[in-house]
Amino acid sequence: MRDFTLTKYESLLQAIKETDYSTCTVYDFLKNNPEKCIILRHDVDRAVNRNLAMAKLEHGYGIKSTYYFRHIEETFKPDIIRQMAGMGHEIGFHYEVMDKANGNPEKAIEIFREELEDLRKVAEINTVCMHGNPLKPWSNRDLWQKYDFRDFGLTGEPYLSIDYNKVFYLTDTGRTWADLKIRVKDTIDKSGGEFEANAKADLKAISSTDDVIRLIRTEKVSRICLLVHPNRWCEDFGGWAKELLFQNVKNVGKAGIVWYRNTQRNKEITH
């Protein structure tokens, strides 16, 4: 069976339902702090109809997850957002305001305020999550070095509010679950410790969705956060093959960016 299809994602949902894990949104996790859970999070980067299809599939299994919507014409579709919210999914804001403001935090916070208000006219927003553009020298979460998202009545930001020393983080960034050197902005902070040491051994064995399913079935990791980009999960072969080709080309470029920035960083340290 092909990976990164809705059929394969359904296999993942079935595996979760056969375990003792509960599933939760980002907001529910931050609010209730469950002991044994899988946090399901989605970034609505493009192909909004694929996001809707995934939301409907989850709803059929009684699963609620978080969908972070970008404020761009391609994805900011109020009717679709309302449909997802009506299924019980959490709607969040996938902000990219530092990119839009060319790295100027004063301008960025005004854009953030306006775009958040636009989304709140459509759905309740309790958490936000930064969008990562690998070509930009800054990160959108740099905004919170100067400002506080809590001032906007927000509960959290997954990159800043979840302790990933206590939550095992898996992402399909690059259209693979493997921890390859292609993550430019989708990175998390860990301070180390026993949890990370145990998780690293599992992470090395994970590259496909079947590997993720096997890990879930063992139930040996108490808390898992899955970041799934629905635009990468396509059922029809034409769209699936196009996504595969696009992502492979993109991964080569991202690997080059990571290599270059690491080289520059090492030069700065040695000098």
Short mmCIF file of C-alpha atoms in Angstrom, two decimals:
data_model
loop_
_atom_site.label_atom_id
_atom_site.label_comp_id
_atom_site.label_asym_id
_atom_site.label_seq_id
_atom_site.Cartn_x
_atom_site.Cartn_y
_atom_site.Cartn_z
CA MET A 1 0.00 0.00 0.00
CA ARG A 2 1.27 3.49 -0.89
CA ASP A 3 2.25 5.72 2.01
CA PHE A 4 0.86 9.25 2.49
CA THR A 5 -2.64 8.48 1.27
CA LEU A 6 -5.92 8.91 3.13
CA THR A 7 -6.20 5.12 3.20
CA LYS A 8 -2.86 4.90 5.00
CA TYR A 9 -3.89 7.69 7.37
CA GLU A 10 -7.05 5.75 8.16
CA SER A 11 -4.84 2.77 9.12
CA LEU A 12 -3.05 5.10 11.55
CA LEU A 13 -6.36 6.23 13.08
CA GLN A 14 -7.53 2.61 13.40
CA ALA A 15 -4.29 1.70 15.19
CA ILE A 16 -4.76 4.57 17.66
CA LYS A 17 -8.35 3.54 18.40
CA GLU A 18 -7.18 -0.02 19.18
CA THR A 19 -4.88 1.23 21.96
CA ASP A 20 -5.44 2.85 25.35
CA TYR A 21 -4.29 6.24 24.05
CA SER A 22 -6.71 9.12 24.15
CA THR A 23 -6.50 11.67 21.34
CA CYS A 24 -6.62 15.39 21.91
CA THR A 25 -6.24 18.80 20.34
CA VAL A 26 -3.35 21.09 21.28
CA TYR A 27 -5.70 23.24 23.37
CA ASP A 28 -7.13 20.25 25.23
CA PHE A 29 -3.63 18.98 25.97
CA LEU A 30 -2.50 22.31 27.41
CA LYS A 31 -5.72 22.66 29.40
CA ASN A 32 -6.08 19.12 30.77
CA ASN A 33 -2.53 17.68 30.71
CA PRO A 34 -3.59 14.04 30.01
CA GLU A 35 -1.21 11.27 31.04
CA LYS A 36 -1.46 8.93 28.04
CA CYS A 37 -2.39 10.64 24.82
CA ILE A 38 -1.68 11.39 21.19
CA ILE A 39 -1.87 15.07 20.24
CA LEU A 40 -2.99 15.41 16.63
CA ARG A 41 -1.95 18.63 14.94
CA HIS A 42 -2.27 19.72 11.30
CA ASP A 43 -0.83 22.70 9.44
CA VAL A 44 -3.16 23.92 6.69
CA ASP A 45 -0.44 25.13 4.33
CA ARG A 46 -2.26 24.58 1.01
CA ALA A 47 -4.72 22.21 -0.74
CA VAL A 48 -7.50 23.07 1.71
CA ASN A 49 -9.82 20.37 0.34
CA ARG A 50 -7.35 17.65 1.37
CA ASN A 51 -7.45 19.11 4.87
CA LEU A 52 -11.24 18.94 4.85
CA ALA A 53 -11.14 15.30 3.69
CA MET A 54 -8.79 14.41 6.55
CA ALA A 55 -10.97 16.27 9.06
CA LYS A 56 -14.02 14.31 7.90
CA LEU A 57 -12.12 11.02 8.19
CA GLU A 58 -11.08 11.82 11.76
CA HIS A 59 -14.61 12.87 12.62
CA GLY A 60 -15.86 9.48 11.43
CA TYR A 61 -13.62 7.87 14.05
CA GLY A 62 -14.73 10.25 16.79
CA ILE A 63 -11.32 11.93 16.80
CA LYS A 64 -10.77 15.66 17.29
CA SER A 65 -7.55 17.33 16.17
CA THR A 66 -6.13 20.81 15.65
CA TYR A 67 -6.01 22.54 12.26
CA TYR A 68 -3.79 25.63 11.99
CA PHE A 69 -4.93 27.84 9.10
CA ARG A 70 -2.67 30.25 7.25
CA HIS A 71 -4.15 33.69 6.53
CA ILE A 72 -3.68 33.52 2.76
CA GLU A 73 -6.23 33.37 -0.04
CA GLU A 74 -5.58 29.69 -0.81
CA THR A 75 -6.40 28.45 2.70
CA PHE A 76 -8.45 31.13 4.48
CA LYS A 77 -11.84 29.69 3.49
CA PRO A 78 -14.47 30.59 6.13
CA ASP A 79 -16.99 27.96 4.96
CA ILE A 80 -14.45 25.15 5.26
CA ILE A 81 -13.19 26.47 8.61
CA ARG A 82 -16.76 26.47 9.94
CA GLN A 83 -17.30 22.90 8.69
CA MET A 84 -14.21 21.68 10.55
CA ALA A 85 -15.13 23.57 13.72
CA GLY A 86 -18.61 22.05 13.51
CA MET A 87 -17.03 18.58 13.62
CA GLY A 88 -15.41 19.50 16.94
CA HIS A 89 -11.90 20.11 15.60
CA GLU A 90 -9.85 22.92 17.10
CA ILE A 91 -9.16 25.80 14.69
CA GLY A 92 -5.89 27.65 15.21
CA PHE A 93 -3.95 30.43 13.51
CA HIS A 94 -0.89 29.41 11.45
CA TYR A 95 0.82 32.79 11.57
CA GLU A 96 3.64 33.95 9.28
CA VAL A 97 3.66 37.60 10.23
CA MET A 98 7.43 38.05 10.64
CA ASP A 99 7.75 36.89 7.03
CA LYS A 100 5.05 39.31 5.91
CA ALA A 101 6.69 42.15 7.87
CA ASN A 102 10.19 41.41 6.54
CA GLY A 103 11.45 40.64 10.04
CA ASN A 104 10.10 43.84 11.63
CA PRO A 105 8.44 42.81 14.93
CA GLU A 106 6.51 46.10 15.39
CA LYS A 107 4.89 45.71 11.99
CA ALA A 108 4.50 41.95 12.48
CA ILE A 109 2.50 42.28 15.71
CA GLU A 110 0.00 44.60 14.02
CA ILE A 111 -0.47 42.10 11.19
CA PHE A 112 -0.85 39.34 13.79
CA ARG A 113 -3.56 41.33 15.60
CA GLU A 114 -5.52 41.97 12.41
CA GLU A 115 -5.29 38.42 11.03
CA LEU A 116 -6.13 36.82 14.37
CA GLU A 117 -9.22 39.02 14.57
CA ASP A 118 -10.23 37.91 11.06
CA LEU A 119 -10.03 34.26 12.07
CA ARG A 120 -11.92 34.87 15.29
CA LYS A 121 -14.83 36.19 13.25
CA VAL A 122 -15.10 32.66 11.83
CA ALA A 123 -14.14 30.36 14.74
CA GLU A 124 -12.93 30.31 18.33
CA ILE A 125 -9.11 30.57 18.44
CA ASN A 126 -7.25 29.44 21.58
CA THR A 127 -3.84 28.44 20.23
CA VAL A 128 -1.58 29.65 17.41
CA CYS A 129 1.38 28.03 15.66
CA MET A 130 4.07 29.56 13.51
CA HIS A 131 4.45 28.74 9.81
CA GLY A 132 8.01 28.11 8.67
CA ASN A 133 9.45 29.47 5.43
CA PRO A 134 12.88 27.84 4.88
CA LEU A 135 14.02 30.70 2.63
CA LYS A 136 13.67 33.38 5.32
CA PRO A 137 16.56 34.10 7.74
CA TRP A 138 14.25 34.58 10.73
CA SER A 139 11.62 32.39 12.41
CA ASN A 140 8.04 33.57 12.86
CA ARG A 141 8.18 32.53 16.51
CA ASP A 142 10.90 35.21 17.00
CA LEU A 143 7.91 37.55 17.41
CA TRP A 144 7.46 36.26 20.96
CA GLN A 145 10.93 37.36 22.02
CA LYS A 146 9.44 40.86 22.20
CA TYR A 147 5.70 40.21 22.71
CA ASP A 148 3.53 37.73 24.63
CA PHE A 149 0.84 35.72 22.82
CA ARG A 150 -1.07 35.45 26.11
CA ASP A 151 -1.89 39.15 25.79
CA PHE A 152 -4.20 38.12 22.93
CA GLY A 153 -6.22 35.73 25.09
CA LEU A 154 -4.31 32.72 23.74
CA THR A 155 -3.47 29.61 25.73
CA GLY A 156 -0.43 28.41 23.84
CA GLU A 157 1.88 27.92 20.88
CA PRO A 158 2.93 24.27 20.34
CA TYR A 159 6.59 25.10 19.67
CA LEU A 160 6.78 27.12 22.88
CA SER A 161 4.12 25.68 25.20
CA ILE A 162 4.72 21.91 24.99
CA ASP A 163 7.65 20.34 26.84
CA TYR A 164 9.13 17.97 24.26
CA ASN A 165 11.27 16.32 26.90
CA LYS A 166 7.96 14.82 28.06
CA VAL A 167 6.19 14.51 24.69
CA PHE A 168 7.57 12.43 21.81
CA TYR A 169 7.40 14.63 18.70
CA LEU A 170 6.91 13.15 15.22
CA THR A 171 6.40 15.14 12.03
CA ASP A 172 5.86 14.24 8.38
CA THR A 173 7.93 17.27 7.32
CA GLY A 174 9.62 16.42 4.04
CA ARG A 175 6.97 13.74 3.37
CA THR A 176 8.77 11.31 5.62
CA TRP A 177 8.66 10.56 9.33
CA ALA A 178 12.44 10.07 9.38
CA ASP A 179 14.50 12.61 11.32
CA LEU A 180 16.46 13.77 8.28
CA LYS A 181 18.60 16.92 8.08
CA ILE A 182 15.91 18.75 6.12
CA ARG A 183 14.08 20.54 8.92
CA VAL A 184 14.84 24.23 8.59
CA LYS A 185 12.12 25.74 10.79
CA ASP A 186 10.20 22.69 12.09
CA THR A 187 12.55 22.18 15.03
CA ILE A 188 11.86 21.82 18.75
CA ASP A 189 13.85 22.55 21.89
CA LYS A 190 14.93 19.71 24.14
CA SER A 191 17.21 19.85 27.14
CA GLY A 192 17.95 16.13 27.15
CA GLY A 193 17.30 13.60 29.86
CA GLU A 194 16.05 10.04 30.10
CA PHE A 195 12.96 10.59 27.94
CA GLU A 196 14.95 11.97 25.03
CA ALA A 197 17.49 9.13 25.25
CA ASN A 198 14.72 6.54 25.10
CA ALA A 199 12.90 8.34 22.30
CA LYS A 200 15.97 8.68 20.11
CA ALA A 201 16.26 4.93 19.78
CA ASP A 202 12.66 4.76 18.53
CA LEU A 203 13.07 7.72 16.20
CA LYS A 204 15.95 6.07 14.32
CA ALA A 205 13.62 3.21 13.41
CA ILE A 206 10.86 5.44 12.06
CA SER A 207 10.57 6.59 8.46
CA SER A 208 7.18 5.35 7.20
CA THR A 209 3.65 5.60 8.55
CA ASP A 210 3.78 1.84 9.17
CA ASP A 211 6.72 2.50 11.51
CA VAL A 212 4.63 5.10 13.37
CA ILE A 213 1.78 2.60 13.64
CA ARG A 214 4.13 -0.03 15.08
CA LEU A 215 5.39 2.45 17.70
CA ILE A 216 1.84 3.38 18.69
CA ARG A 217 0.82 -0.26 19.05
CA THR A 218 3.66 -0.88 21.54
CA GLU A 219 2.18 1.86 23.79
CA LYS A 220 5.59 2.30 25.41
CA VAL A 221 5.70 6.09 24.90
CA SER A 222 3.08 7.74 27.06
CA ARG A 223 2.67 11.00 25.13
CA ILE A 224 3.09 11.54 21.41
CA CYS A 225 2.54 14.64 19.28
CA LEU A 226 1.91 13.94 15.59
CA LEU A 227 2.26 16.82 13.15
CA VAL A 228 0.54 15.86 9.90
CA HIS A 229 0.38 18.10 6.81
CA PRO A 230 -2.81 17.00 4.99
CA ASN A 231 -1.72 18.53 1.67
CA ARG A 232 0.90 15.75 1.47
CA TRP A 233 -1.67 12.96 1.86
CA CYS A 234 -3.33 12.32 -1.48
CA GLU A 235 -5.47 9.38 -2.57
CA ASP A 236 -5.47 9.73 -6.36
CA PHE A 237 -2.24 8.53 -7.99
CA GLY A 238 -1.69 11.62 -10.15
CA GLY A 239 -1.81 14.01 -7.22
CA TRP A 240 0.18 11.59 -5.05
CA ALA A 241 2.99 11.28 -7.62
CA LYS A 242 3.09 15.06 -8.16
CA GLU A 243 3.37 15.62 -4.40
CA LEU A 244 6.16 13.02 -4.16
CA LEU A 245 8.19 14.66 -6.94
CA PHE A 246 7.63 18.18 -5.57
CA GLN A 247 8.68 17.21 -2.05
CA ASN A 248 11.79 15.31 -3.15
CA VAL A 249 13.02 18.35 -5.09
CA LYS A 250 12.17 20.59 -2.14
CA ASN A 251 14.03 18.31 0.28
CA VAL A 252 17.26 18.67 -1.71
CA GLY A 253 16.99 22.44 -1.42
CA LYS A 254 16.16 22.31 2.30
CA ALA A 255 19.11 20.00 2.99
CA GLY A 256 21.35 22.54 1.27
CA ILE A 257 19.97 25.38 3.39
CA VAL A 258 20.50 23.41 6.62
CA TRP A 259 24.07 22.53 5.56
CA TYR A 260 24.91 26.14 4.65
CA ARG A 261 23.49 27.62 7.84
CA ASN A 262 25.24 25.04 10.02
CA THR A 263 28.51 25.79 8.21
CA GLN A 264 28.08 29.53 8.79
CA ARG A 265 27.19 28.94 12.44
CA ASN A 266 30.30 26.79 12.97
CA LYS A 267 32.47 29.48 11.38
CA GLU A 268 31.06 32.08 13.77
CA ILE A 269 31.76 29.81 16.75
CA THR A 270 35.36 29.06 15.72
CA HIS A 271 36.07 32.75 15.10
#
